[in-house]
Short mmCIF file of C-alpha atoms and ligand atoms in Angstrom, two decimals:
data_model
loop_
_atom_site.label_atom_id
_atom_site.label_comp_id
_atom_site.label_asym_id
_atom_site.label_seq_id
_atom_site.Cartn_x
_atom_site.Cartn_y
_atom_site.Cartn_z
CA UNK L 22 20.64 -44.25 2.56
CA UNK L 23 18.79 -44.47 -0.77
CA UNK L 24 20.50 -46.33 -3.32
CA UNK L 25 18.92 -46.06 -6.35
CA UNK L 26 16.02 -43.71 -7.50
CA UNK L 27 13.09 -43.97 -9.98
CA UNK L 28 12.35 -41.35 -11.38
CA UNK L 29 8.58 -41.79 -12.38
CA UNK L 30 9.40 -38.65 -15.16
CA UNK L 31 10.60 -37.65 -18.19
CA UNK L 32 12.20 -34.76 -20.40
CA UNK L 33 14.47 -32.19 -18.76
CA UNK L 34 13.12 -32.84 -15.28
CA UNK L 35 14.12 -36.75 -15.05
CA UNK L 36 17.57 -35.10 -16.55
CA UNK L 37 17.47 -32.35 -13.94
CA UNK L 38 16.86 -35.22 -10.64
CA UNK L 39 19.50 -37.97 -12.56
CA UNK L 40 22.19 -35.43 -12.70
CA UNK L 41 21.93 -34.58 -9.06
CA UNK L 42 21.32 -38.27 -8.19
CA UNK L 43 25.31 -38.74 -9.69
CA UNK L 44 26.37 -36.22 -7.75
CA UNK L 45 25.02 -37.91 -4.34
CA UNK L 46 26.31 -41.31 -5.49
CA UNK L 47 22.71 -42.80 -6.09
CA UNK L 48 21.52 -45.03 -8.82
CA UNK L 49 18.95 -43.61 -11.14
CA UNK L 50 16.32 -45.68 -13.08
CA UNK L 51 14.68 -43.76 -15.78
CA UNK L 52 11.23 -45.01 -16.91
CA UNK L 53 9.95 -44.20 -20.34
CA UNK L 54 7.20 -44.50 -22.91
CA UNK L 55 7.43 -45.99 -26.52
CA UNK L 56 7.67 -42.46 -27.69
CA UNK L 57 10.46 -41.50 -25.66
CA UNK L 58 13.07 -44.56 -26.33
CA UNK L 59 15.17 -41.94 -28.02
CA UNK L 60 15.48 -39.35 -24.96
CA UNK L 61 18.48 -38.61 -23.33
CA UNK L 62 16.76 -39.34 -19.65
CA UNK L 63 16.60 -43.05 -20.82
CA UNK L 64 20.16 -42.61 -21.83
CA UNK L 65 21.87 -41.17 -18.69
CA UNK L 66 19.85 -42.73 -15.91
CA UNK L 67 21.85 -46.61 -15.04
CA UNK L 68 19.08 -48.73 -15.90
CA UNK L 69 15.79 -47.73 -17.92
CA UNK L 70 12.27 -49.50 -17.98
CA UNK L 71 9.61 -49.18 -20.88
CA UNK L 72 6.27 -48.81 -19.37
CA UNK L 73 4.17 -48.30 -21.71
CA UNK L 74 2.65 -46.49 -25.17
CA UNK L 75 3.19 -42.79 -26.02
CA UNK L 76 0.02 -41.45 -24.08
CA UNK L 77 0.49 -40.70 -20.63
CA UNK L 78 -2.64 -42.66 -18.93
CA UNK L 79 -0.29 -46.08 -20.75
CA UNK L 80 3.03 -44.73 -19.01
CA UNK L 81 3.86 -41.89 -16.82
CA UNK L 82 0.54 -41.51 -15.26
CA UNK L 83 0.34 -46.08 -14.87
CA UNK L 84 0.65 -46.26 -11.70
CA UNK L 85 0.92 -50.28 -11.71
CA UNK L 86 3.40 -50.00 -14.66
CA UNK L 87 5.57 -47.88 -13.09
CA UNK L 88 5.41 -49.83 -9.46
CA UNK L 89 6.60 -52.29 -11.59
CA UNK L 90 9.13 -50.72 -12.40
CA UNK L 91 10.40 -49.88 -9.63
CA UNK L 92 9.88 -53.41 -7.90
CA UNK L 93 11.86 -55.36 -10.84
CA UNK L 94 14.90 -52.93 -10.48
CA UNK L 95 14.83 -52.80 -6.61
CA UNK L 96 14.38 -49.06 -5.95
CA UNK L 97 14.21 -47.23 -2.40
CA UNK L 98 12.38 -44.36 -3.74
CA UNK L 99 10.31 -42.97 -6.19
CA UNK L 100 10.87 -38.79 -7.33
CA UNK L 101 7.95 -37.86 -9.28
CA UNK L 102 9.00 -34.78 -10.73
CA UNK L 103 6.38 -31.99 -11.66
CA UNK L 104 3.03 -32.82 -13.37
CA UNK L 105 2.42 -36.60 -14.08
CA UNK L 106 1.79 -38.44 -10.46
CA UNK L 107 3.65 -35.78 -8.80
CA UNK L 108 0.51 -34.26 -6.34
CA UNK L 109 -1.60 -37.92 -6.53
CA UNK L 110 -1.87 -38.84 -3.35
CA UNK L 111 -3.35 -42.44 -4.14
CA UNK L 112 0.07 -42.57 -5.78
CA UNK L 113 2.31 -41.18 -2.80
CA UNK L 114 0.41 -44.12 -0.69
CA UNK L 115 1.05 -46.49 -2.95
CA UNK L 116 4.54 -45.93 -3.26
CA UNK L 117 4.89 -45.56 0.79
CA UNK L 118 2.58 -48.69 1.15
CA UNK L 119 5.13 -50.85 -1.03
CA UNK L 120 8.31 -49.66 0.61
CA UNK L 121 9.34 -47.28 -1.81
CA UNK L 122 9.93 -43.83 -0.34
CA UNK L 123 8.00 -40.99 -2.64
CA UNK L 124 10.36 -38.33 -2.23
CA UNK L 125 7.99 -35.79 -0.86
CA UNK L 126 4.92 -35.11 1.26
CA UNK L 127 2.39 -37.75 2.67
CA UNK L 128 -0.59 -38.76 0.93
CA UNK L 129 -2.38 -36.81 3.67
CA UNK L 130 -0.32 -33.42 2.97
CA UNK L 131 -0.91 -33.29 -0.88
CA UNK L 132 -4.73 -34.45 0.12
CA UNK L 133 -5.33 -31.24 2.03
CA UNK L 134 -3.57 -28.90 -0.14
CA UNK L 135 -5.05 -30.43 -3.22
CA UNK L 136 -8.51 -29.45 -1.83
CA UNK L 137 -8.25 -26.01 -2.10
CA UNK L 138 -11.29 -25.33 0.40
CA UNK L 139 -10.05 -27.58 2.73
CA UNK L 140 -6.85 -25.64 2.37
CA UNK L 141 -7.92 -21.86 3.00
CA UNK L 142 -9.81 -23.08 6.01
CA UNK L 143 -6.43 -24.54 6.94
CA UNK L 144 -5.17 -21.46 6.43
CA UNK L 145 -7.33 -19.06 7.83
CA UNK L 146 -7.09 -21.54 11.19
CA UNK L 147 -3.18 -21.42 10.83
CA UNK L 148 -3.53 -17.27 10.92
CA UNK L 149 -2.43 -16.96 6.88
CA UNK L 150 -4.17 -14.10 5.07
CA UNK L 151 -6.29 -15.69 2.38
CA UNK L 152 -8.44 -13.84 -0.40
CA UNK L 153 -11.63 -12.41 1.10
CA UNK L 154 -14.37 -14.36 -0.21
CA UNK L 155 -17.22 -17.10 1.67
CA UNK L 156 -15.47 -20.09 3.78
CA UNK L 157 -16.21 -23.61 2.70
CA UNK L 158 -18.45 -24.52 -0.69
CA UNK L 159 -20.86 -22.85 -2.29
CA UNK L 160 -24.32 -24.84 -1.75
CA UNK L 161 -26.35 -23.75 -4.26
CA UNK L 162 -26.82 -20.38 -6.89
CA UNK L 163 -29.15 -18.68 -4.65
CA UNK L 164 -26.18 -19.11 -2.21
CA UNK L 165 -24.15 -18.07 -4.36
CA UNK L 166 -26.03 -14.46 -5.23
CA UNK L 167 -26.56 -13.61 -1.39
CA UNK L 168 -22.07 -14.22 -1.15
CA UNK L 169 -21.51 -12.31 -3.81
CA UNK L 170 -23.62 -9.74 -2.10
CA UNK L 171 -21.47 -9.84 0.97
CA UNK L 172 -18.15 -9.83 -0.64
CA UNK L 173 -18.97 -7.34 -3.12
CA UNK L 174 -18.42 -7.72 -7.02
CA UNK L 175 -16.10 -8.54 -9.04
CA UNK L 176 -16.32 -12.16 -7.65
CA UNK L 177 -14.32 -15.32 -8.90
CA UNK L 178 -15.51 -18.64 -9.00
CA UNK L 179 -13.01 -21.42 -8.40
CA UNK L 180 -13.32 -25.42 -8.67
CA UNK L 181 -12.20 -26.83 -5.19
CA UNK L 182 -10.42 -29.50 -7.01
CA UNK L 183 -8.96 -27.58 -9.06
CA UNK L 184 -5.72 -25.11 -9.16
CA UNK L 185 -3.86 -23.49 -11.57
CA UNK L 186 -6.50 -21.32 -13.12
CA UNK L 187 -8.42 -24.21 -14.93
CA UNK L 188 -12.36 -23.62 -14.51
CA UNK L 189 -12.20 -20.38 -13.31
CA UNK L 190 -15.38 -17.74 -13.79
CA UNK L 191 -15.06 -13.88 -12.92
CA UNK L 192 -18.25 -12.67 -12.20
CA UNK L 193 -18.97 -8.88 -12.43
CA UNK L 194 -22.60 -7.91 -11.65
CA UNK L 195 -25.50 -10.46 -10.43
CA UNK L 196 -26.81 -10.77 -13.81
CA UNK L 197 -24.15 -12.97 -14.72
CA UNK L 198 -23.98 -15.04 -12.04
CA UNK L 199 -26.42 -17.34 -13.05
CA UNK L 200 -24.61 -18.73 -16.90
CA UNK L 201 -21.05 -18.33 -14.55
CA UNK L 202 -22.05 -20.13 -11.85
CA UNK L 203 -23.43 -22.77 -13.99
CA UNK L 204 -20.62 -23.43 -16.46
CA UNK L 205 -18.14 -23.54 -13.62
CA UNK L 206 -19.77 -26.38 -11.50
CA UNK L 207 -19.86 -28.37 -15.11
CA UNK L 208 -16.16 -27.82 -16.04
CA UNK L 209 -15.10 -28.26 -12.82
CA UNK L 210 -17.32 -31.90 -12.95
CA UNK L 211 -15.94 -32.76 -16.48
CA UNK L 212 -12.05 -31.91 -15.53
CA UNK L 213 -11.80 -33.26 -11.85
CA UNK L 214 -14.42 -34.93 -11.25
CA UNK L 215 -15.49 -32.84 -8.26
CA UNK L 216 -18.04 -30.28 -8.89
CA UNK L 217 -17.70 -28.64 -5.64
CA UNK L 218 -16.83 -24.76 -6.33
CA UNK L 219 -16.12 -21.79 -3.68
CA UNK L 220 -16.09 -17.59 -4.47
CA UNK L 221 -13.47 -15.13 -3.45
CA UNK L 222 -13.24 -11.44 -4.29
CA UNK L 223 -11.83 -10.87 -7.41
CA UNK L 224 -8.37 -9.14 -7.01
CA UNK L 225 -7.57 -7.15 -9.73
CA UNK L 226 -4.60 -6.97 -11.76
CA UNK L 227 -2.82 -8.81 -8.70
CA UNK L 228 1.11 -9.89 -8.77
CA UNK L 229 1.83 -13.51 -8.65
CA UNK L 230 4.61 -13.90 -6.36
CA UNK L 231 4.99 -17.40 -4.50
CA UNK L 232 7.46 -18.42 -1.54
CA UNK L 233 9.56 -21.21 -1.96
CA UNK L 234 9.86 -23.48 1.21
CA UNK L 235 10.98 -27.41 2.62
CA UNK L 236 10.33 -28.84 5.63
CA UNK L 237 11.92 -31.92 6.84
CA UNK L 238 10.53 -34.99 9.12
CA UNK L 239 11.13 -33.08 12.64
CA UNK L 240 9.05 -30.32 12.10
CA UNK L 241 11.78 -27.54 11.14
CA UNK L 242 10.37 -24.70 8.03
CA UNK L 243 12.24 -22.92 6.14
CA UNK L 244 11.57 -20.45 3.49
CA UNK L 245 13.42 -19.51 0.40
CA UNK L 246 12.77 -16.59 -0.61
CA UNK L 247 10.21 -15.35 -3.80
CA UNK L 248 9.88 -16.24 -7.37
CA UNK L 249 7.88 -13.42 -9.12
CA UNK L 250 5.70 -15.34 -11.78
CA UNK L 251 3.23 -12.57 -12.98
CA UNK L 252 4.34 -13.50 -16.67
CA UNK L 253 1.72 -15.75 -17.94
CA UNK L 254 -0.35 -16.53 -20.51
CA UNK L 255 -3.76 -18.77 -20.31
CA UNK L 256 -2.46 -19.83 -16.70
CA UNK L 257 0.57 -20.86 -18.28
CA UNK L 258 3.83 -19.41 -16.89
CA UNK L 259 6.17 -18.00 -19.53
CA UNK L 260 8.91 -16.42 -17.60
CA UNK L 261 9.91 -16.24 -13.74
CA UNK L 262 12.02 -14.76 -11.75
CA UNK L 263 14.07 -13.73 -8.32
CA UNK L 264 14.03 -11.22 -6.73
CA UNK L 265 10.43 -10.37 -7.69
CA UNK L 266 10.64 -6.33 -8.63
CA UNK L 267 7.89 -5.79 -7.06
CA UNK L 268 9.25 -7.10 -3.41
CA UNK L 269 10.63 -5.22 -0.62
CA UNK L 270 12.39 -6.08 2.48
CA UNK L 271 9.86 -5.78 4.91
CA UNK L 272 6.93 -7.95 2.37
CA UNK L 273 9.87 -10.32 2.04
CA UNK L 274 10.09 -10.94 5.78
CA UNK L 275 6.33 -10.92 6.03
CA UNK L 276 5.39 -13.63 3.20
CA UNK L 277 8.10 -15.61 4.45
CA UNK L 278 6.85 -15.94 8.07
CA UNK L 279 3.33 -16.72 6.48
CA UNK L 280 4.72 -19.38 3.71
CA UNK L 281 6.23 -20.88 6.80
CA UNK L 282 3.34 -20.91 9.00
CA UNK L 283 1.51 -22.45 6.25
CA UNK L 284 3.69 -25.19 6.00
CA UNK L 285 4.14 -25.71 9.78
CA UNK L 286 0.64 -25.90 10.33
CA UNK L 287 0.60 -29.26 8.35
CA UNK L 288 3.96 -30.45 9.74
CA UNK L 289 4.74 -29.81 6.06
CA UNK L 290 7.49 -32.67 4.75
CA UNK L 291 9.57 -31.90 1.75
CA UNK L 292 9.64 -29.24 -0.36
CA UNK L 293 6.96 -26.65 -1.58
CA UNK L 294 5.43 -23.23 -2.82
CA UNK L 295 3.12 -21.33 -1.44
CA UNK L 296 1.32 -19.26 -4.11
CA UNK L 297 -0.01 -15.92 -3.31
CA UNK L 298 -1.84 -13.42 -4.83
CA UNK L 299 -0.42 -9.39 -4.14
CA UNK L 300 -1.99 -6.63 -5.17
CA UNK L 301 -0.77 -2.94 -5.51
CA UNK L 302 -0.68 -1.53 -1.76
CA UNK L 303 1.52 -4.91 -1.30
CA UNK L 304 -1.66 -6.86 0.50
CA UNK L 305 -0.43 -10.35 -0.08
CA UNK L 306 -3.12 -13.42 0.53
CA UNK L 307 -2.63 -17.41 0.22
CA UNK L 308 -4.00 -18.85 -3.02
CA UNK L 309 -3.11 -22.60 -2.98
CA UNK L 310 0.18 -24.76 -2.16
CA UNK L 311 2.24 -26.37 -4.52
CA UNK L 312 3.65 -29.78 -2.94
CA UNK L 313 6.28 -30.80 -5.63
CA UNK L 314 8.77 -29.56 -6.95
CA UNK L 315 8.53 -26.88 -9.42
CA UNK L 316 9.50 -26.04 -13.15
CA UNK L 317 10.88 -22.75 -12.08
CA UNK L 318 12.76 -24.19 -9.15
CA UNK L 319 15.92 -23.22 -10.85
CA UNK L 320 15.54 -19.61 -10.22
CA UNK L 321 15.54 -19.94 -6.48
CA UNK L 322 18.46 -22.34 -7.08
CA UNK L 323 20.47 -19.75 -8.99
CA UNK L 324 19.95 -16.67 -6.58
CA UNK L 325 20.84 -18.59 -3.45
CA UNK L 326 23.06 -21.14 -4.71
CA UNK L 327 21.19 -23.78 -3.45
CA UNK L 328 20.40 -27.73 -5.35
CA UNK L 329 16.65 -28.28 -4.63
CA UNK L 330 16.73 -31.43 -5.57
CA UNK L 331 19.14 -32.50 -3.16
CA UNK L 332 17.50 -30.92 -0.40
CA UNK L 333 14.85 -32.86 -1.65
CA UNK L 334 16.63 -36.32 -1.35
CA UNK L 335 17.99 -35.62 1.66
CA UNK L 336 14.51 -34.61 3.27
CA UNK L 337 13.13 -37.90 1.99
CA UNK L 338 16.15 -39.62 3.80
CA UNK L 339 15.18 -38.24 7.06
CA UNK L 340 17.50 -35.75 7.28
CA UNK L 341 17.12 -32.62 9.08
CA UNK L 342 17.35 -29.22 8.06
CA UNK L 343 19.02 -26.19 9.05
CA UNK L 344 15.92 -24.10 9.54
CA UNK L 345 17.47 -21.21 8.31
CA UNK L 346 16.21 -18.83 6.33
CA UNK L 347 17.32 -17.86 2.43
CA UNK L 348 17.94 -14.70 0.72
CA UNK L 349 18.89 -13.30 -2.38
CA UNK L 350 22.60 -12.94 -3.63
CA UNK L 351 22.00 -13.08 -6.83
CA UNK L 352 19.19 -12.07 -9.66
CA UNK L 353 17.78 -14.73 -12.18
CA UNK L 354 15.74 -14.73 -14.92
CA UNK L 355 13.58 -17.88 -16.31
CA UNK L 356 12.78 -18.17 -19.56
CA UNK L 357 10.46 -21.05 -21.14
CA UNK L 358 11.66 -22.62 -24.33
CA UNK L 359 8.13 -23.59 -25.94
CA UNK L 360 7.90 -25.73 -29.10
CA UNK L 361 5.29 -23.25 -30.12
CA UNK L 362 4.11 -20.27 -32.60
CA UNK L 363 4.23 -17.15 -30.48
CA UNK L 364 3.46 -15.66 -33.85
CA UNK L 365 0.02 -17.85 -33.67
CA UNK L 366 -1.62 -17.65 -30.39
CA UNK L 367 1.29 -20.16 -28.98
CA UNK L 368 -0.33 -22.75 -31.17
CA UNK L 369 2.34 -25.66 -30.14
CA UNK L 370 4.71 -27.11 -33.40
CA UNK L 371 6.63 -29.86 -32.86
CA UNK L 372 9.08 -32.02 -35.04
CA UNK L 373 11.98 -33.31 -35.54
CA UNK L 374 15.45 -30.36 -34.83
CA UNK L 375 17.75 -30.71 -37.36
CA UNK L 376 20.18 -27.62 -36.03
CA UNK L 377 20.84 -26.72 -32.20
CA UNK L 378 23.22 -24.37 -30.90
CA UNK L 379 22.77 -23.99 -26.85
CA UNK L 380 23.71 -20.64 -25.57
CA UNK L 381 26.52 -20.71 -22.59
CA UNK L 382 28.72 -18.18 -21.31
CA UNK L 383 29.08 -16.49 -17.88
CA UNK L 384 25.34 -16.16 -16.05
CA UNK L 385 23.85 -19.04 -18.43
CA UNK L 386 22.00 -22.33 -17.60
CA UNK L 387 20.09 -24.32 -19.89
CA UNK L 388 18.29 -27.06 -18.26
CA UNK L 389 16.62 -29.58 -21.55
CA UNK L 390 16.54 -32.68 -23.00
CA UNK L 391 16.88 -32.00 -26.60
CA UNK L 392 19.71 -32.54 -28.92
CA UNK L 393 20.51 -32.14 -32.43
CA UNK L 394 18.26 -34.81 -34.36
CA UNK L 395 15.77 -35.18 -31.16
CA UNK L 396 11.74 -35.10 -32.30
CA UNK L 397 9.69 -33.33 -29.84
CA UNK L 398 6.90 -35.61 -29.36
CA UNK L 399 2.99 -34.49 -29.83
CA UNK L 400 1.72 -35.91 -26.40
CA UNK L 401 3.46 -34.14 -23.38
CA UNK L 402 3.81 -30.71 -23.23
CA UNK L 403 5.53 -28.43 -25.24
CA UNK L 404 8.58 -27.14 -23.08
CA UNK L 405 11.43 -28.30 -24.54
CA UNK L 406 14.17 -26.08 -22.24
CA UNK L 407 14.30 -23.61 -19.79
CA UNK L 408 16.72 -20.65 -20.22
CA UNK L 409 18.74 -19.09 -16.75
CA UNK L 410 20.43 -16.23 -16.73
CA UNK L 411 21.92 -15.42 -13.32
CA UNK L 412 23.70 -12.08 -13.19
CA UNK L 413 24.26 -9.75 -9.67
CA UNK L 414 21.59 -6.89 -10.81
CA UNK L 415 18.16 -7.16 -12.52
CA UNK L 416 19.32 -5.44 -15.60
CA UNK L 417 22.35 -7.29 -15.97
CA UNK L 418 20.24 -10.40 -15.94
CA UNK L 419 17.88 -9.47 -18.36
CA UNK L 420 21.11 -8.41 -20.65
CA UNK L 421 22.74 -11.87 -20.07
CA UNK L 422 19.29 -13.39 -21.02
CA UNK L 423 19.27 -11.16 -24.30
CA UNK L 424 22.54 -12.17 -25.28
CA UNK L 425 21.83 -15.66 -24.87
CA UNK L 426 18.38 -16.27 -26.68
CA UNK L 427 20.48 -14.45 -29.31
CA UNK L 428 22.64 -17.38 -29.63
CA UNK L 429 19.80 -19.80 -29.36
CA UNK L 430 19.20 -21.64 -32.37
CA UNK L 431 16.76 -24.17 -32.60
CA UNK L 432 15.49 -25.02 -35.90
CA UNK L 433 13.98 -27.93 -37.80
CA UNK L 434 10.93 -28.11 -40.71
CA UNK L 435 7.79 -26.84 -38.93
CA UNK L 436 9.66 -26.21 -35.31
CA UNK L 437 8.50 -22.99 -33.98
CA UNK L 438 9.63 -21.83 -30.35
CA UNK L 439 9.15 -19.00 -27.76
CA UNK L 440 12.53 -17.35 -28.31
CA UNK L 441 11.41 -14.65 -30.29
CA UNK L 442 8.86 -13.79 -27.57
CA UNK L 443 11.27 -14.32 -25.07
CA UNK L 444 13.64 -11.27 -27.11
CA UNK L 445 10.81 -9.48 -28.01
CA UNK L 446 9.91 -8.83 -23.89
CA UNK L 447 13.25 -8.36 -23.46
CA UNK L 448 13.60 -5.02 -24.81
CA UNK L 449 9.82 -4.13 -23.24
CA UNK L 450 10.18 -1.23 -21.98
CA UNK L 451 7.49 -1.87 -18.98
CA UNK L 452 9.36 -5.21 -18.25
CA UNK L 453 12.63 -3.63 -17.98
CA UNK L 454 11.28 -1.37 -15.43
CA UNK L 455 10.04 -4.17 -13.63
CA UNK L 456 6.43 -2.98 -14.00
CA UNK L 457 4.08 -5.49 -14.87
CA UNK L 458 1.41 -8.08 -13.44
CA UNK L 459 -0.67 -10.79 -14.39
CA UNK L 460 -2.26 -8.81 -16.75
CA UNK L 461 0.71 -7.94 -18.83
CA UNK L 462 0.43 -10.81 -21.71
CA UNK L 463 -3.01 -9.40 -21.76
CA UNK L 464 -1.92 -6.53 -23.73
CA UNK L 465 1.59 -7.72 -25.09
CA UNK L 466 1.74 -7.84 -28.45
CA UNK L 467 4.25 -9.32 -31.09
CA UNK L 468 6.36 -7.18 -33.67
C1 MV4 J 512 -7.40 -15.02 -8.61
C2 MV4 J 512 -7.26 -13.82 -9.30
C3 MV4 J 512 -7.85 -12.69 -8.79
N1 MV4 J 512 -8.55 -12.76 -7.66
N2 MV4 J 512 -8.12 -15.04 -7.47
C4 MV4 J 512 -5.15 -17.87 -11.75
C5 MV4 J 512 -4.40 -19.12 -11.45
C6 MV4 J 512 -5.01 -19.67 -10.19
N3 MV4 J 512 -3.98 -20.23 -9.36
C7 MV4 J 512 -5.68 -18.50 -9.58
N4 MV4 J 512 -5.65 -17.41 -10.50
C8 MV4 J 512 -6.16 -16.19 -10.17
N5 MV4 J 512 -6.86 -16.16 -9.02
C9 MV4 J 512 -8.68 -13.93 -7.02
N6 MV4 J 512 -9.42 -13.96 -5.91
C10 MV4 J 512 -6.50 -13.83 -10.48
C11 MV4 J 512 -5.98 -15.02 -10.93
C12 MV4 J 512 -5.26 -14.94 -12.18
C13 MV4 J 512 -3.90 -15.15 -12.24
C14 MV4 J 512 -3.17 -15.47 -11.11
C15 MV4 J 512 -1.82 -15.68 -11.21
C16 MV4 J 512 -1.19 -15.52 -12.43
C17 MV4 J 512 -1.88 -15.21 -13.55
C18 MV4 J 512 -3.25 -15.00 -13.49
C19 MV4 J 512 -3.94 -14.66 -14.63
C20 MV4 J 512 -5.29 -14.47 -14.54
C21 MV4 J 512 -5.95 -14.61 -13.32
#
């Protein structure tokens, strides 16, 4: 049904969407800033459109530039990718309002997940387990002393608007809720605009483990199983994976009939994650939804041989789903390839690589947008590939993965990357037993 796609994106996602858009037969249009004129998504999509200077608020986040865009080269539909315009709902509208599918949810969907209040009560109505904590905003700081008294310290502050760990405030005894509470509203006012902020019990030393789903136009859910992203650092995921170690059968079976009462209860369309927080007796409880795709998407992908991306198409097409469920066949390791100095607090180094040699091999996908003589830009972020290794046991993935950030060579004057972090946790001993949580790049150190 769709003939061509824009894909309002760039670096290896736009790659990741054009490459299954050949595969279904469908035209891609790549759009791309001054900067990027150079990148292989400009190069492998059938028609590309300049929209604009390097920064993003002159190109990938223009919303009339890239309408534009997608008007002069007669597109169907619009796939936003991750970041960028991918959970604006003025955006989604826009694109729906001008006849231009956006391949995923309504403007109404990514509206109510976006609000993270909004989307606990939604939760807690649909029956979901959600952190412990007060329901709805917090009104004031004497309101927000008498919560904390009620759901017991340690307490976190969170910005409504926010998501993904930015303005967050862990609050430990009343004497600090005062300078917490404080600081929180006015980063969460300077960053989204929004100063609204809510408290939940502070969970400590929790797993991240989220549950991938879709949901088509009918009203069929499906879930897809975990991806286990504990490993971060400053909210910023380093490495993911499926099977999560810390899962069982019976959690499995539970989190997936909550991630897909979640999305039911909004008629969810498209696909999505719902993130939760688990802590050790296995307690799992709904932090926020996800309505895009995501970077570690590939991971679910590998372990049950599945193309995301074309589920996601198809969705947008009005197709329907099976409405079966997905399990693990497989075990798959995601590593990030940051242009960055894991040597110097992951300070981020780009430039210009002179020598590349990709790893391959049985149990190896590299998804990225670099080649030999490509300059990593200053003003998007800093992931310049993403590293699979797919093998049928935990330990023979992370063995694959060794042997194939051995091979990696990406080098260039001043280029620094995350590979020797990545081989470095490797051979942890704690991650090789599978034992870790979101505190472990907390203590990790580098040789
Ligand atoms: C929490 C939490 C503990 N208790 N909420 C960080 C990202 C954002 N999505 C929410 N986050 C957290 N919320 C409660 N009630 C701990 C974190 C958290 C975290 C979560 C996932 C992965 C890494 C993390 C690192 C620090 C804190």
């Amino acid at each position: 049904m769709f003939k061509k796609i824009l894909i309002a994106n760039r670096g290896e996602i736009a790659l990741r969407v054009i490459r299954t858009c050949r595969e279904m037969g469908i035209k891609t249009v790549a759009v791309y800033s001054t900067a990027d004129k150079e990148s292989l998504h400009v190069r492998f999509a059938d028609e590309a459109v300049c929209i604009g200077k390097p920064s993003s608020v002159d190109s990938y986040l223009n919303i009339p530039h890239i309408m534009a865009a997608a008007e002069i080269t007669n597109s169907d539909a619009i796939h936003p990718g991750y970041g960028f315009l991918a959970e604006n709902a003025k955006f989604a509208q826009i694109c729906n309002d001008h006849g231009v599918k956006f391949i995923g949810p309504t403007a109404e969907m990514i509206n109510m997940m976006g609000d993270k209040v909004t989307a606990k009560e939604t939760m807690i109505k649909a029956g979901v387990p959600v952190v412990p904590g007060v329901e709805g905003l917090l009104e004031s700081l004497e309101h927000a002393i008498q919560s904390a008294k009620v759901v017991g310290y340690p307490v976190i502050l969170k910005a409504t608007a926010g998501g993904g760990g930015k303005g967050m405030r862990v609050v430990w005894k009343e004497s600090e809720m005062e300078k917490n509470y404080t600081t929180a509203k006015m980063e969460a006012a300077a960053s989204f605009k929004n100063d609204g902020i809510y408290m939940e019990k502070f969970v400590e030393e929790p797993h991240h483990i989220e549950i991938q789903v879709a949901g088509d136009q009918f009203g069929t859910v499906c879930h897809m199983s975990e991806r286990d992203c504990s490993i971060q650092r400053r909210h910023q995921k380093l490495v993911e994976e499926s099977p999560s170690p810390f899962m069982t059968p019976e959690l499995r079976e539970a989190m997936g009939a909550a991630a897909i009462k979640a999305a039911s209860s909004i008629n969810y369309e498209g696909v999505g994650t719902i993130e939760f927080l688990v802590d050790k007796h296995r307690n799992f409880y709904f932090m926020e939804m996800n309505t895009r795709i995501q970077v570690e998407h590939c991971v679910t992908e590998e372990v049950i041989s599945f193309d995301l991306i074309k589920e996601q198409i198809k969705i947008a097409m009005g197709e329907k789903i099976s409405g079966k469920n997905y399990f693990p066949i497989m075990h798959a390791i995601e590593c990030r390839i940051n242009a960055e100095d894991p040597y110097n607090d992951f300070r981020p180094s780009p430039g210009t690589i002179k020598t590349l040699n990709t790893p391959g091999g049985h149990g190896v996908r590299v998804d990225s947008h670099v080649y030999s003589g490509y300059t990593i830009p200053p003003y998007y972020d800093s992931m310049i590939a993403k590293l699979i290794a797919v093998a049928r046991t935990r330990e023979e993935a992370i063995d694959t993965m060794y042997r194939a950030l051995s091979e990696y060579i990406i080098e260039g004057p001043g280029i620094k990357t995350t590979i020797p972090f990545h081989l470095q946790l490797m051979q942890d001993e704690n991650f090789r037993k599978g034992e870790f949580t979101t505190k472990f790049m907390e203590s990790f150190k580098m040789k």
